[in-house]
Amino acid sequence: MSGRRYLVLMGPPGAGKGTQASRIAEEGGMCKISTGDLLREAVAAGTELGRKAEKTMKAGELVSDEIVLGLIRERLGRPDAAAGFILDGYPRNVAQAEALDALLAELGQPIDAVVLMDIDPAVLFKRLTGRRSCPSCGKVFNIYSAPSEKGDRCDAEVHAGIEAPMLVQRKDDREDVIENRLRVYERETRPLVDHYRDRGLLRVVKADGPVERVSAEFLRAAGGG
Ligand code: ADP
Ligand code: ADP
């Protein structure tokens, strides 16, 4: 991706946002900023914020706008974010989008593009129930489409030479919670498509294909290589 880019990545749970954000950010020297990751870190660390968010996340509901804005404000204020960022999972409703506009105006870093990962909902269930991740390094796998080379343990380089951690399944990747998360997406987040289309920022990427093909389309859509 050429030049400094400030991007927002949107799409339903399981569309592949985290996977693409990691690849594109690494390639372009940008920061991947995921509110889901920041919240899960707070839960794992047992902070007060994490304790407040945990029950809501387990139910597949949205954590309060105030909590996530606090997290995103702190993260976007760090110097590395000025070099370019991909926001994964924020904003998730119209109030968050308005708060983000105000924050980015303050920082002098307006959004260049909003990439919507468009996908057949029927694909999502398998992606989500098959998702596994490393509790130590965060690498994301899929038992169907992207299995670990080490079976149920993480195959990331960082664990070379030691016994690699066992992969885990997110508590909210259970079938009943997935259903609710998809409903919450339709009700709260989908309206942002019009919000950003009206502002001329929306780019749509088909997210059903293999990871590499989606990345190539993403780069074209977001105005890079
Ligand atoms: P997915 O990758 O499956 O879309 P995330 O990892 O982005 O899910 O988010 C997991 C959970 O964290 C959400 O279901 C929600 O409870 C909480 N969360 C993440 N981002 C936000 C946000 N911007 N606003 C409110 N809650 C959020
Ligand atoms: P999101 O952040 O949108 O919830 P993830 O990037 O975590 O989505 O992807 C959800 C699951 O689907 C993960 O297990 C991931 O390995 C897998 N996955 C991601 N992109 C693809 C793809 N293009 N084809 C097949 N599986 C994919």
PDB file of C-alpha atoms and ligand atoms in Angstrom:
ATOM      1  CA  MET A   1       0.000   0.000   0.000  1.00  0.00           C
ATOM      2  CA  SER A   2       1.557   3.265  -1.064  1.00  0.00           C
ATOM      3  CA  GLY A   3       1.683   6.329   1.185  1.00  0.00           C
ATOM      4  CA  ARG A   4       0.146   6.898   4.562  1.00  0.00           C
ATOM      5  CA  ARG A   5      -3.368   5.494   4.780  1.00  0.00           C
ATOM      6  CA  TYR A   6      -6.040   5.764   7.443  1.00  0.00           C
ATOM      7  CA  LEU A   7      -8.483   2.941   6.829  1.00  0.00           C
ATOM      8  CA  VAL A   8     -11.599   1.506   8.451  1.00  0.00           C
ATOM      9  CA  LEU A   9     -12.447  -2.136   7.905  1.00  0.00           C
ATOM     10  CA  MET A  10     -16.077  -3.213   8.179  1.00  0.00           C
ATOM     11  CA  GLY A  11     -17.901  -6.498   7.835  1.00  0.00           C
ATOM     12  CA  PRO A  12     -19.889  -9.074   9.794  1.00  0.00           C
ATOM     13  CA  PRO A  13     -18.262 -11.348  12.374  1.00  0.00           C
ATOM     14  CA  GLY A  14     -16.181 -13.943  10.525  1.00  0.00           C
ATOM     15  CA  ALA A  15     -15.844 -11.957   7.281  1.00  0.00           C
ATOM     16  CA  GLY A  16     -12.053 -12.069   7.651  1.00  0.00           C
ATOM     17  CA  LYS A  17     -11.426  -8.552   8.970  1.00  0.00           C
ATOM     18  CA  GLY A  18      -8.719  -9.550  11.450  1.00  0.00           C
ATOM     19  CA  THR A  19      -7.001 -11.810   8.919  1.00  0.00           C
ATOM     20  CA  GLN A  20      -6.877  -9.096   6.251  1.00  0.00           C
ATOM     21  CA  ALA A  21      -6.011  -6.287   8.687  1.00  0.00           C
ATOM     22  CA  SER A  22      -2.975  -8.272   9.901  1.00  0.00           C
ATOM     23  CA  ARG A  23      -1.731  -8.998   6.377  1.00  0.00           C
ATOM     24  CA  ILE A  24      -2.265  -5.509   4.969  1.00  0.00           C
ATOM     25  CA  ALA A  25      -0.899  -3.743   8.046  1.00  0.00           C
ATOM     26  CA  GLU A  26       2.252  -5.847   8.044  1.00  0.00           C
ATOM     27  CA  GLU A  27       2.818  -5.342   4.339  1.00  0.00           C
ATOM     28  CA  GLY A  28       2.222  -1.589   4.475  1.00  0.00           C
ATOM     29  CA  GLY A  29       3.977  -0.853   7.779  1.00  0.00           C
ATOM     30  CA  MET A  30       0.695   0.263   9.310  1.00  0.00           C
ATOM     31  CA  CYS A  31      -0.866  -0.388  12.721  1.00  0.00           C
ATOM     32  CA  LYS A  32      -3.704  -2.849  13.005  1.00  0.00           C
ATOM     33  CA  ILE A  33      -6.040  -1.552  15.684  1.00  0.00           C
ATOM     34  CA  SER A  34      -8.776  -3.968  16.728  1.00  0.00           C
ATOM     35  CA  THR A  35     -11.192  -3.045  19.502  1.00  0.00           C
ATOM     36  CA  GLY A  36     -12.047  -6.747  19.880  1.00  0.00           C
ATOM     37  CA  ASP A  37      -8.351  -7.531  20.544  1.00  0.00           C
ATOM     38  CA  LEU A  38      -7.987  -4.573  22.924  1.00  0.00           C
ATOM     39  CA  LEU A  39     -11.078  -5.704  24.850  1.00  0.00           C
ATOM     40  CA  ARG A  40      -9.938  -9.357  24.997  1.00  0.00           C
ATOM     41  CA  GLU A  41      -6.541  -8.196  26.316  1.00  0.00           C
ATOM     42  CA  ALA A  42      -8.295  -6.206  29.054  1.00  0.00           C
ATOM     43  CA  VAL A  43     -10.429  -9.250  29.948  1.00  0.00           C
ATOM     44  CA  ALA A  44      -7.371 -11.521  30.076  1.00  0.00           C
ATOM     45  CA  ALA A  45      -5.478  -9.004  32.218  1.00  0.00           C
ATOM     46  CA  GLY A  46      -8.444  -8.786  34.616  1.00  0.00           C
ATOM     47  CA  THR A  47      -8.515  -4.977  34.616  1.00  0.00           C
ATOM     48  CA  GLU A  48     -11.620  -3.122  35.824  1.00  0.00           C
ATOM     49  CA  LEU A  49     -12.488  -2.302  32.209  1.00  0.00           C
ATOM     50  CA  GLY A  50     -12.066  -5.971  31.273  1.00  0.00           C
ATOM     51  CA  ARG A  51     -14.361  -7.085  34.085  1.00  0.00           C
ATOM     52  CA  LYS A  52     -16.997  -4.597  32.937  1.00  0.00           C
ATOM     53  CA  ALA A  53     -16.794  -5.757  29.299  1.00  0.00           C
ATOM     54  CA  GLU A  54     -16.589  -9.518  29.809  1.00  0.00           C
ATOM     55  CA  LYS A  55     -20.267 -10.391  30.311  1.00  0.00           C
ATOM     56  CA  THR A  56     -21.364  -8.225  27.396  1.00  0.00           C
ATOM     57  CA  MET A  57     -18.832  -9.843  25.071  1.00  0.00           C
ATOM     58  CA  LYS A  58     -19.813 -13.349  26.122  1.00  0.00           C
ATOM     59  CA  ALA A  59     -23.411 -12.542  25.174  1.00  0.00           C
ATOM     60  CA  GLY A  60     -22.356 -11.126  21.794  1.00  0.00           C
ATOM     61  CA  GLU A  61     -23.666  -7.658  22.593  1.00  0.00           C
ATOM     62  CA  LEU A  62     -21.815  -4.383  22.032  1.00  0.00           C
ATOM     63  CA  VAL A  63     -19.683  -3.021  24.858  1.00  0.00           C
ATOM     64  CA  SER A  64     -20.587   0.581  25.783  1.00  0.00           C
ATOM     65  CA  ASP A  65     -19.573   3.332  23.364  1.00  0.00           C
ATOM     66  CA  GLU A  66     -17.789   5.115  26.210  1.00  0.00           C
ATOM     67  CA  ILE A  67     -15.510   2.150  26.980  1.00  0.00           C
ATOM     68  CA  VAL A  68     -14.489   1.501  23.381  1.00  0.00           C
ATOM     69  CA  LEU A  69     -13.974   5.199  22.643  1.00  0.00           C
ATOM     70  CA  GLY A  70     -11.609   5.375  25.630  1.00  0.00           C
ATOM     71  CA  LEU A  71      -9.612   2.430  24.251  1.00  0.00           C
ATOM     72  CA  ILE A  72      -9.484   3.772  20.711  1.00  0.00           C
ATOM     73  CA  ARG A  73      -8.597   7.310  21.837  1.00  0.00           C
ATOM     74  CA  GLU A  74      -5.643   6.000  23.824  1.00  0.00           C
ATOM     75  CA  ARG A  75      -4.462   3.752  20.960  1.00  0.00           C
ATOM     76  CA  LEU A  76      -4.834   6.326  18.168  1.00  0.00           C
ATOM     77  CA  GLY A  77      -2.968   8.851  20.298  1.00  0.00           C
ATOM     78  CA  ARG A  78       0.210   6.751  20.264  1.00  0.00           C
ATOM     79  CA  PRO A  79       2.892   7.954  17.832  1.00  0.00           C
ATOM     80  CA  ASP A  80       2.943   4.799  15.673  1.00  0.00           C
ATOM     81  CA  ALA A  81      -0.693   5.329  14.652  1.00  0.00           C
ATOM     82  CA  ALA A  82       0.227   8.533  12.800  1.00  0.00           C
ATOM     83  CA  ALA A  83       2.154   6.421  10.242  1.00  0.00           C
ATOM     84  CA  GLY A  84      -1.091   4.790   9.096  1.00  0.00           C
ATOM     85  CA  PHE A  85      -3.676   2.494  10.602  1.00  0.00           C
ATOM     86  CA  ILE A  86      -6.364  -0.047   9.839  1.00  0.00           C
ATOM     87  CA  LEU A  87      -9.264   0.033  12.276  1.00  0.00           C
ATOM     88  CA  ASP A  88     -10.773  -3.436  12.655  1.00  0.00           C
ATOM     89  CA  GLY A  89     -14.132  -3.611  14.406  1.00  0.00           C
ATOM     90  CA  TYR A  90     -14.524   0.092  15.145  1.00  0.00           C
ATOM     91  CA  PRO A  91     -16.845   1.898  14.606  1.00  0.00           C
ATOM     92  CA  ARG A  92     -19.770  -0.475  15.083  1.00  0.00           C
ATOM     93  CA  ASN A  93     -22.706   1.905  15.290  1.00  0.00           C
ATOM     94  CA  VAL A  94     -23.575   5.425  14.155  1.00  0.00           C
ATOM     95  CA  ALA A  95     -22.691   7.023  17.518  1.00  0.00           C
ATOM     96  CA  GLN A  96     -19.209   5.442  17.355  1.00  0.00           C
ATOM     97  CA  ALA A  97     -18.756   6.646  13.764  1.00  0.00           C
ATOM     98  CA  GLU A  98     -19.560  10.198  14.837  1.00  0.00           C
ATOM     99  CA  ALA A  99     -17.198   9.966  17.823  1.00  0.00           C
ATOM    100  CA  LEU A 100     -14.479   8.652  15.506  1.00  0.00           C
ATOM    101  CA  ASP A 101     -14.953  11.524  13.046  1.00  0.00           C
ATOM    102  CA  ALA A 102     -14.540  14.016  15.898  1.00  0.00           C
ATOM    103  CA  LEU A 103     -11.467  12.235  17.278  1.00  0.00           C
ATOM    104  CA  LEU A 104      -9.756  11.985  13.880  1.00  0.00           C
ATOM    105  CA  ALA A 105     -10.496  15.647  13.144  1.00  0.00           C
ATOM    106  CA  GLU A 106      -8.767  16.464  16.453  1.00  0.00           C
ATOM    107  CA  LEU A 107      -5.769  14.346  15.451  1.00  0.00           C
ATOM    108  CA  GLY A 108      -5.716  15.696  11.876  1.00  0.00           C
ATOM    109  CA  GLN A 109      -5.993  12.172  10.437  1.00  0.00           C
ATOM    110  CA  PRO A 110      -9.239  11.887   8.465  1.00  0.00           C
ATOM    111  CA  ILE A 111     -10.300   8.479   7.108  1.00  0.00           C
ATOM    112  CA  ASP A 112      -9.111   7.773   3.530  1.00  0.00           C
ATOM    113  CA  ALA A 113     -11.428   4.838   2.865  1.00  0.00           C
ATOM    114  CA  VAL A 114     -13.850   2.431   4.525  1.00  0.00           C
ATOM    115  CA  VAL A 115     -13.532  -1.100   3.173  1.00  0.00           C
ATOM    116  CA  LEU A 116     -16.636  -3.264   3.530  1.00  0.00           C
ATOM    117  CA  MET A 117     -15.956  -7.003   3.397  1.00  0.00           C
ATOM    118  CA  ASP A 118     -19.024  -8.351   1.642  1.00  0.00           C
ATOM    119  CA  ILE A 119     -19.813 -12.022   2.146  1.00  0.00           C
ATOM    120  CA  ASP A 120     -22.593 -14.565   1.804  1.00  0.00           C
ATOM    121  CA  PRO A 121     -23.941 -14.986   5.380  1.00  0.00           C
ATOM    122  CA  ALA A 122     -24.079 -18.776   4.878  1.00  0.00           C
ATOM    123  CA  VAL A 123     -20.252 -18.872   4.881  1.00  0.00           C
ATOM    124  CA  LEU A 124     -19.909 -17.072   8.198  1.00  0.00           C
ATOM    125  CA  PHE A 125     -21.126 -19.831  10.496  1.00  0.00           C
ATOM    126  CA  LYS A 126     -18.426 -22.282   9.418  1.00  0.00           C
ATOM    127  CA  ARG A 127     -15.720 -19.624   9.591  1.00  0.00           C
ATOM    128  CA  LEU A 128     -16.709 -18.707  13.142  1.00  0.00           C
ATOM    129  CA  THR A 129     -17.244 -22.190  14.552  1.00  0.00           C
ATOM    130  CA  GLY A 130     -13.946 -23.262  12.947  1.00  0.00           C
ATOM    131  CA  ARG A 131     -11.921 -20.316  14.283  1.00  0.00           C
ATOM    132  CA  ARG A 132      -9.143 -21.086  16.772  1.00  0.00           C
ATOM    133  CA  SER A 133      -6.419 -18.798  18.072  1.00  0.00           C
ATOM    134  CA  CYS A 134      -3.211 -18.868  20.032  1.00  0.00           C
ATOM    135  CA  PRO A 135      -3.694 -17.549  23.583  1.00  0.00           C
ATOM    136  CA  SER A 136      -0.063 -16.459  23.630  1.00  0.00           C
ATOM    137  CA  CYS A 137       0.727 -14.763  20.278  1.00  0.00           C
ATOM    138  CA  GLY A 138      -2.813 -14.222  18.962  1.00  0.00           C
ATOM    139  CA  LYS A 139      -2.295 -15.978  15.603  1.00  0.00           C
ATOM    140  CA  VAL A 140      -5.675 -16.942  14.127  1.00  0.00           C
ATOM    141  CA  PHE A 141      -6.379 -20.312  12.490  1.00  0.00           C
ATOM    142  CA  ASN A 142      -9.369 -22.151  11.095  1.00  0.00           C
ATOM    143  CA  ILE A 143      -9.814 -25.899  11.495  1.00  0.00           C
ATOM    144  CA  TYR A 144     -11.425 -26.063   8.027  1.00  0.00           C
ATOM    145  CA  SER A 145      -9.684 -23.420   5.898  1.00  0.00           C
ATOM    146  CA  ALA A 146      -6.440 -22.494   7.681  1.00  0.00           C
ATOM    147  CA  PRO A 147      -5.331 -25.260  10.073  1.00  0.00           C
ATOM    148  CA  SER A 148      -2.150 -25.074  12.130  1.00  0.00           C
ATOM    149  CA  GLU A 149       0.789 -27.115  10.838  1.00  0.00           C
ATOM    150  CA  LYS A 150       1.078 -28.405  14.399  1.00  0.00           C
ATOM    151  CA  GLY A 151      -2.509 -29.688  14.748  1.00  0.00           C
ATOM    152  CA  ASP A 152      -4.085 -28.266  17.881  1.00  0.00           C
ATOM    153  CA  ARG A 153      -0.976 -26.279  18.835  1.00  0.00           C
ATOM    154  CA  CYS A 154       0.237 -22.934  17.468  1.00  0.00           C
ATOM    155  CA  ASP A 155       2.722 -23.094  14.594  1.00  0.00           C
ATOM    156  CA  ALA A 156       3.958 -19.481  14.804  1.00  0.00           C
ATOM    157  CA  GLU A 157       7.732 -18.893  14.611  1.00  0.00           C
ATOM    158  CA  VAL A 158       7.768 -17.131  17.995  1.00  0.00           C
ATOM    159  CA  HIS A 159       7.236 -20.472  19.765  1.00  0.00           C
ATOM    160  CA  ALA A 160      10.076 -22.273  17.959  1.00  0.00           C
ATOM    161  CA  GLY A 161      12.177 -24.329  20.351  1.00  0.00           C
ATOM    162  CA  ILE A 162       9.571 -24.457  23.125  1.00  0.00           C
ATOM    163  CA  GLU A 163       6.362 -26.466  23.385  1.00  0.00           C
ATOM    164  CA  ALA A 164       3.867 -24.362  21.439  1.00  0.00           C
ATOM    165  CA  PRO A 165       0.639 -23.292  23.205  1.00  0.00           C
ATOM    166  CA  MET A 166      -2.627 -25.191  22.647  1.00  0.00           C
ATOM    167  CA  LEU A 167      -5.060 -23.304  20.417  1.00  0.00           C
ATOM    168  CA  VAL A 168      -8.282 -22.050  22.000  1.00  0.00           C
ATOM    169  CA  GLN A 169     -11.776 -21.234  20.806  1.00  0.00           C
ATOM    170  CA  ARG A 170     -13.271 -17.828  21.659  1.00  0.00           C
ATOM    171  CA  LYS A 171     -16.168 -18.027  24.136  1.00  0.00           C
ATOM    172  CA  ASP A 172     -18.333 -15.966  21.770  1.00  0.00           C
ATOM    173  CA  ASP A 173     -17.727 -18.339  18.823  1.00  0.00           C
ATOM    174  CA  ARG A 174     -20.422 -20.711  20.149  1.00  0.00           C
ATOM    175  CA  GLU A 175     -23.457 -21.199  17.919  1.00  0.00           C
ATOM    176  CA  ASP A 176     -26.038 -19.420  20.107  1.00  0.00           C
ATOM    177  CA  VAL A 177     -23.775 -16.388  20.623  1.00  0.00           C
ATOM    178  CA  ILE A 178     -22.852 -16.274  16.913  1.00  0.00           C
ATOM    179  CA  GLU A 179     -26.540 -15.930  16.034  1.00  0.00           C
ATOM    180  CA  ASN A 180     -26.836 -12.944  18.335  1.00  0.00           C
ATOM    181  CA  ARG A 181     -23.641 -11.317  17.034  1.00  0.00           C
ATOM    182  CA  LEU A 182     -24.962 -11.552  13.473  1.00  0.00           C
ATOM    183  CA  ARG A 183     -28.243  -9.946  14.585  1.00  0.00           C
ATOM    184  CA  VAL A 184     -26.364  -7.166  16.372  1.00  0.00           C
ATOM    185  CA  TYR A 185     -24.305  -6.575  13.217  1.00  0.00           C
ATOM    186  CA  GLU A 186     -27.440  -6.218  11.060  1.00  0.00           C
ATOM    187  CA  ARG A 187     -29.159  -3.920  13.542  1.00  0.00           C
ATOM    188  CA  GLU A 188     -26.291  -1.720  14.770  1.00  0.00           C
ATOM    189  CA  THR A 189     -23.425  -1.881  12.292  1.00  0.00           C
ATOM    190  CA  ARG A 190     -24.999  -2.401   8.852  1.00  0.00           C
ATOM    191  CA  PRO A 191     -26.453   1.178   8.887  1.00  0.00           C
ATOM    192  CA  LEU A 192     -22.860   2.454   8.711  1.00  0.00           C
ATOM    193  CA  VAL A 193     -22.710   1.253   5.101  1.00  0.00           C
ATOM    194  CA  ASP A 194     -25.039   4.092   4.085  1.00  0.00           C
ATOM    195  CA  HIS A 195     -23.322   6.493   6.478  1.00  0.00           C
ATOM    196  CA  TYR A 196     -19.976   6.012   4.706  1.00  0.00           C
ATOM    197  CA  ARG A 197     -21.419   5.599   1.202  1.00  0.00           C
ATOM    198  CA  ASP A 198     -23.074   9.016   1.582  1.00  0.00           C
ATOM    199  CA  ARG A 199     -19.649  10.472   2.415  1.00  0.00           C
ATOM    200  CA  GLY A 200     -18.040   8.880  -0.650  1.00  0.00           C
ATOM    201  CA  LEU A 201     -15.689   6.739   1.455  1.00  0.00           C
ATOM    202  CA  LEU A 202     -17.124   3.242   0.941  1.00  0.00           C
ATOM    203  CA  ARG A 203     -15.242   0.559  -1.023  1.00  0.00           C
ATOM    204  CA  VAL A 204     -16.725  -2.942  -1.284  1.00  0.00           C
ATOM    205  CA  VAL A 205     -14.563  -6.061  -1.424  1.00  0.00           C
ATOM    206  CA  LYS A 206     -15.882  -9.570  -2.032  1.00  0.00           C
ATOM    207  CA  ALA A 207     -14.673 -11.602   0.940  1.00  0.00           C
ATOM    208  CA  ASP A 208     -15.700 -15.175  -0.026  1.00  0.00           C
ATOM    209  CA  GLY A 209     -12.551 -16.139  -1.938  1.00  0.00           C
ATOM    210  CA  PRO A 210      -9.189 -17.430  -0.701  1.00  0.00           C
ATOM    211  CA  VAL A 211      -7.256 -15.160   1.676  1.00  0.00           C
ATOM    212  CA  GLU A 212      -4.689 -14.052  -0.948  1.00  0.00           C
ATOM    213  CA  ARG A 213      -7.348 -13.125  -3.491  1.00  0.00           C
ATOM    214  CA  VAL A 214      -9.258 -11.075  -0.911  1.00  0.00           C
ATOM    215  CA  SER A 215      -6.009  -9.259   0.028  1.00  0.00           C
ATOM    216  CA  ALA A 216      -5.318  -8.373  -3.609  1.00  0.00           C
ATOM    217  CA  GLU A 217      -8.821  -7.002  -4.056  1.00  0.00           C
ATOM    218  CA  PHE A 218      -8.529  -5.150  -0.756  1.00  0.00           C
ATOM    219  CA  LEU A 219      -5.333  -3.404  -1.881  1.00  0.00           C
ATOM    220  CA  ARG A 220      -6.924  -2.350  -5.144  1.00  0.00           C
ATOM    221  CA  ALA A 221     -10.047  -1.076  -3.392  1.00  0.00           C
ATOM    222  CA  ALA A 222      -8.202   0.821  -0.667  1.00  0.00           C
ATOM    223  CA  GLY A 223      -6.046   2.633  -3.197  1.00  0.00           C
ATOM    224  CA  GLY A 224      -2.747   0.809  -2.872  1.00  0.00           C
ATOM    225  CA  GLY A 225      -0.510  -1.473  -4.961  1.00  0.00           C
TER     226      GLY A 225
HETATM  227  P1  ADP B   1     -15.444 -10.258  15.225  1.00  0.00           P
HETATM  228  O1  ADP B   1     -13.994 -10.273  14.802  1.00  0.00           O
HETATM  229  O2  ADP B   1     -15.991 -11.622  15.350  1.00  0.00           O
HETATM  230  O3  ADP B   1     -16.235  -9.315  14.394  1.00  0.00           O
HETATM  231  P2  ADP B   1     -14.507  -8.685  17.431  1.00  0.00           P
HETATM  232  O4  ADP B   1     -13.284  -9.388  17.868  1.00  0.00           O
HETATM  233  O5  ADP B   1     -14.342  -7.452  16.595  1.00  0.00           O
HETATM  234  O6  ADP B   1     -15.465  -9.717  16.714  1.00  0.00           O
HETATM  235  O7  ADP B   1     -15.390  -8.287  18.700  1.00  0.00           O
HETATM  236  C1  ADP B   1     -15.704  -9.221  19.705  1.00  0.00           C
HETATM  237  C2  ADP B   1     -16.646  -8.564  20.709  1.00  0.00           C
HETATM  238  O8  ADP B   1     -16.004  -7.428  21.320  1.00  0.00           O
HETATM  239  C3  ADP B   1     -17.929  -8.002  20.116  1.00  0.00           C
HETATM  240  O9  ADP B   1     -18.949  -8.984  19.989  1.00  0.00           O
HETATM  241  C4  ADP B   1     -18.298  -6.929  21.156  1.00  0.00           C
HETATM  242  O10 ADP B   1     -18.851  -7.518  22.339  1.00  0.00           O
HETATM  243  C5  ADP B   1     -16.929  -6.364  21.513  1.00  0.00           C
HETATM  244  N1  ADP B   1     -16.547  -5.227  20.645  1.00  0.00           N
HETATM  245  C6  ADP B   1     -15.515  -5.194  19.755  1.00  0.00           C
HETATM  246  N2  ADP B   1     -15.459  -4.001  19.149  1.00  0.00           N
HETATM  247  C7  ADP B   1     -16.481  -3.257  19.656  1.00  0.00           C
HETATM  248  C8  ADP B   1     -16.976  -1.942  19.412  1.00  0.00           C
HETATM  249  N3  ADP B   1     -16.410  -1.132  18.515  1.00  0.00           N
HETATM  250  N4  ADP B   1     -18.050  -1.532  20.121  1.00  0.00           N
HETATM  251  C9  ADP B   1     -18.647  -2.322  21.034  1.00  0.00           C
HETATM  252  N5  ADP B   1     -18.248  -3.578  21.305  1.00  0.00           N
HETATM  253  C10 ADP B   1     -17.168  -4.050  20.626  1.00  0.00           C
HETATM  254  P1  ADP B   2     -13.280 -11.385  11.619  1.00  0.00           P
HETATM  255  O1  ADP B   2     -12.119 -10.596  12.219  1.00  0.00           O
HETATM  256  O2  ADP B   2     -13.986 -10.626  10.541  1.00  0.00           O
HETATM  257  O3  ADP B   2     -14.227 -11.911  12.653  1.00  0.00           O
HETATM  258  P2  ADP B   2     -11.263 -13.464  11.047  1.00  0.00           P
HETATM  259  O4  ADP B   2     -10.214 -12.763  10.255  1.00  0.00           O
HETATM  260  O5  ADP B   2     -10.967 -13.776  12.472  1.00  0.00           O
HETATM  261  O6  ADP B   2     -12.669 -12.654  10.892  1.00  0.00           O
HETATM  262  O7  ADP B   2     -11.660 -14.791  10.254  1.00  0.00           O
HETATM  263  C1  ADP B   2     -12.664 -15.685  10.757  1.00  0.00           C
HETATM  264  C2  ADP B   2     -12.201 -17.117  10.529  1.00  0.00           C
HETATM  265  O8  ADP B   2     -12.219 -17.403   9.116  1.00  0.00           O
HETATM  266  C3  ADP B   2     -10.776 -17.415  11.004  1.00  0.00           C
HETATM  267  O9  ADP B   2     -10.741 -18.727  11.510  1.00  0.00           O
HETATM  268  C4  ADP B   2      -9.921 -17.288   9.720  1.00  0.00           C
HETATM  269  O10 ADP B   2      -8.784 -18.133   9.763  1.00  0.00           O
HETATM  270  C5  ADP B   2     -10.904 -17.713   8.640  1.00  0.00           C
HETATM  271  N1  ADP B   2     -10.745 -16.975   7.375  1.00  0.00           N
HETATM  272  C6  ADP B   2     -10.433 -15.657   7.216  1.00  0.00           C
HETATM  273  N2  ADP B   2     -10.402 -15.304   5.905  1.00  0.00           N
HETATM  274  C7  ADP B   2     -10.722 -16.441   5.218  1.00  0.00           C
HETATM  275  C8  ADP B   2     -10.850 -16.735   3.805  1.00  0.00           C
HETATM  276  N3  ADP B   2     -10.690 -15.797   2.876  1.00  0.00           N
HETATM  277  N4  ADP B   2     -11.185 -17.996   3.465  1.00  0.00           N
HETATM  278  C9  ADP B   2     -11.373 -18.952   4.412  1.00  0.00           C
HETATM  279  N5  ADP B   2     -11.267 -18.753   5.734  1.00  0.00           N
HETATM  280  C10 ADP B   2     -10.934 -17.502   6.144  1.00  0.00           C
END
